[in-house]
Amino acid sequence: MSLHDAVKIGIVSISDRASSGVYADQGLPALQDWLTRALHNPITFDARLIPDEQATISQTLVELVDAGCSLVLTTGGTGPALRDVTPEATLAIADKEMPGFGEQMRQISLKFVPTAILSRQVAVVRGRSLIINLPGQPKAIAETLEGLKDSSGQQLVPGIFAAVPYCIDLIGGPYLETQDAVCKAFRPKSAQRVRPS
């Protein structure tokens, strides 16, 4: 029996070309790999690979929330191109918008590329689920989730995942515990669980 709450996480890769088999999807493996390294909790993944269709994206997000996913991460479709509609599809099914996530992702990505200002990632709460649009590239996914560290491993810029466990606490989800070496979650002292010794 694990001491850690089990969690169901939805991961969605949004790409016309990958979903039609033009090239292999890299988003789902990148998300699954990072989350498996970052969390102590037993995780059940519900993975979807879908095209850049706004109605399909919205419907998929609602299905994942209804299926009990406390966290849903999407990758792809957040730029300014005509087919990029992930933020619109996400906002359309939101109860609350959480703008700080998108702001921080752009801050992190701007340290690497000036075109980060073109990214339109959003995060929202629907019911008891947190939904976050991540960048499309596997390297950028890890950078935005983990943040920036110097050569000695000291955190220079916090990644967005540091705030995810406490956000999920506040909306009534399971207690997520992170592997500090990958990404240290931040909670106020009053919200921290003390493990029996």
mmCIF file of C-alpha atoms in Angstrom, residues 24-114:
data_model
loop_
_atom_site.group_PDB
_atom_site.id
_atom_site.type_symbol
_atom_site.label_atom_id
_atom_site.label_comp_id
_atom_site.label_asym_id
_atom_site.label_seq_id
_atom_site.Cartn_x
_atom_site.Cartn_y
_atom_site.Cartn_z
ATOM 1 C CA ALA A 24 5.787 10.100 -34.629
ATOM 2 C CA ASP A 25 4.325 12.033 -31.731
ATOM 3 C CA GLN A 26 6.958 13.180 -29.231
ATOM 4 C CA GLY A 27 4.669 15.078 -26.877
ATOM 5 C CA LEU A 28 3.018 12.179 -25.040
ATOM 6 C CA PRO A 29 6.277 10.301 -24.311
ATOM 7 C CA ALA A 30 7.886 13.568 -23.115
ATOM 8 C CA LEU A 31 5.000 14.337 -20.747
ATOM 9 C CA GLN A 32 4.799 10.797 -19.392
ATOM 10 C CA ASP A 33 8.557 10.597 -18.855
ATOM 11 C CA TRP A 34 8.749 13.934 -17.020
ATOM 12 C CA LEU A 35 5.744 13.294 -14.775
ATOM 13 C CA THR A 36 6.976 9.805 -13.871
ATOM 14 C CA ARG A 37 10.324 11.300 -12.812
ATOM 15 C CA ALA A 38 8.769 14.279 -10.999
ATOM 16 C CA LEU A 39 6.096 12.635 -8.839
ATOM 17 C CA HIS A 40 6.242 10.135 -5.966
ATOM 18 C CA ASN A 41 2.531 9.365 -6.446
ATOM 19 C CA PRO A 42 1.309 6.288 -8.303
ATOM 20 C CA ILE A 43 0.073 7.689 -11.637
ATOM 21 C CA THR A 44 -2.528 6.411 -14.091
ATOM 22 C CA PHE A 45 -2.162 8.149 -17.456
ATOM 23 C CA ASP A 46 -5.028 8.749 -19.875
ATOM 24 C CA ALA A 47 -3.247 9.682 -23.113
ATOM 25 C CA ARG A 48 -4.831 11.163 -26.256
ATOM 26 C CA LEU A 49 -3.345 12.135 -29.632
ATOM 27 C CA ILE A 50 -5.733 14.407 -31.516
ATOM 28 C CA PRO A 51 -5.757 16.867 -34.445
ATOM 29 C CA ASP A 52 -5.865 20.669 -34.183
ATOM 30 C CA GLU A 53 -9.688 20.856 -34.165
ATOM 31 C CA GLN A 54 -11.138 23.211 -31.585
ATOM 32 C CA ALA A 55 -14.315 21.197 -30.904
ATOM 33 C CA THR A 56 -12.329 17.947 -30.599
ATOM 34 C CA ILE A 57 -9.851 19.534 -28.173
ATOM 35 C CA SER A 58 -12.639 20.945 -25.961
ATOM 36 C CA GLN A 59 -14.510 17.627 -26.002
ATOM 37 C CA THR A 60 -11.331 15.691 -25.111
ATOM 38 C CA LEU A 61 -10.573 17.993 -22.172
ATOM 39 C CA VAL A 62 -14.130 17.620 -20.828
ATOM 40 C CA GLU A 63 -13.925 13.809 -21.199
ATOM 41 C CA LEU A 64 -10.637 13.690 -19.257
ATOM 42 C CA VAL A 65 -11.998 15.885 -16.454
ATOM 43 C CA ASP A 66 -15.187 13.787 -16.308
ATOM 44 C CA ALA A 67 -13.033 10.620 -16.176
ATOM 45 C CA GLY A 68 -11.441 11.857 -12.949
ATOM 46 C CA CYS A 69 -8.143 13.365 -14.137
ATOM 47 C CA SER A 70 -6.990 15.827 -11.451
ATOM 48 C CA LEU A 71 -4.412 17.258 -13.843
ATOM 49 C CA VAL A 72 -4.606 17.520 -17.630
ATOM 50 C CA LEU A 73 -1.546 18.636 -19.600
ATOM 51 C CA THR A 74 -1.717 19.457 -23.287
ATOM 52 C CA THR A 75 1.132 20.000 -25.718
ATOM 53 C CA GLY A 76 0.906 21.677 -29.102
ATOM 54 C CA GLY A 77 -1.324 24.193 -30.860
ATOM 55 C CA THR A 78 -0.468 27.282 -28.794
ATOM 56 C CA GLY A 79 1.218 29.482 -31.413
ATOM 57 C CA PRO A 80 -0.253 32.135 -33.711
ATOM 58 C CA ALA A 81 -0.697 29.874 -36.778
ATOM 59 C CA LEU A 82 -4.193 29.522 -38.212
ATOM 60 C CA ARG A 83 -4.534 25.913 -36.999
ATOM 61 C CA ASP A 84 -3.324 26.744 -33.461
ATOM 62 C CA VAL A 85 -6.538 26.702 -31.399
ATOM 63 C CA THR A 86 -5.593 24.910 -28.169
ATOM 64 C CA PRO A 87 -5.946 28.015 -25.921
ATOM 65 C CA GLU A 88 -9.371 28.859 -27.376
ATOM 66 C CA ALA A 89 -10.537 25.261 -26.917
ATOM 67 C CA THR A 90 -9.244 25.261 -23.327
ATOM 68 C CA LEU A 91 -10.778 28.602 -22.337
ATOM 69 C CA ALA A 92 -14.119 27.523 -23.826
ATOM 70 C CA ILE A 93 -14.572 24.811 -21.172
ATOM 71 C CA ALA A 94 -13.028 26.685 -18.208
ATOM 72 C CA ASP A 95 -14.627 27.533 -14.876
ATOM 73 C CA LYS A 96 -11.655 29.740 -13.946
ATOM 74 C CA GLU A 97 -8.627 31.017 -15.813
ATOM 75 C CA MET A 98 -5.216 30.790 -14.086
ATOM 76 C CA PRO A 99 -3.130 33.356 -16.017
ATOM 77 C CA GLY A 100 0.016 33.056 -13.879
ATOM 78 C CA PHE A 101 0.920 29.717 -15.470
ATOM 79 C CA GLY A 102 1.059 31.132 -19.000
ATOM 80 C CA GLU A 103 2.923 34.223 -17.824
ATOM 81 C CA GLN A 104 5.590 32.121 -16.106
ATOM 82 C CA MET A 105 5.968 29.717 -19.055
ATOM 83 C CA ARG A 106 6.664 32.634 -21.373
ATOM 84 C CA GLN A 107 9.157 34.111 -18.894
ATOM 85 C CA ILE A 108 11.075 30.822 -18.802
ATOM 86 C CA SER A 109 10.987 30.291 -22.570
ATOM 87 C CA LEU A 110 12.126 33.872 -23.237
ATOM 88 C CA LYS A 111 15.448 32.960 -21.605
ATOM 89 C CA PHE A 112 15.983 30.613 -24.574
ATOM 90 C CA VAL A 113 14.173 32.080 -27.588
ATOM 91 C CA PRO A 114 12.784 35.544 -28.406
#
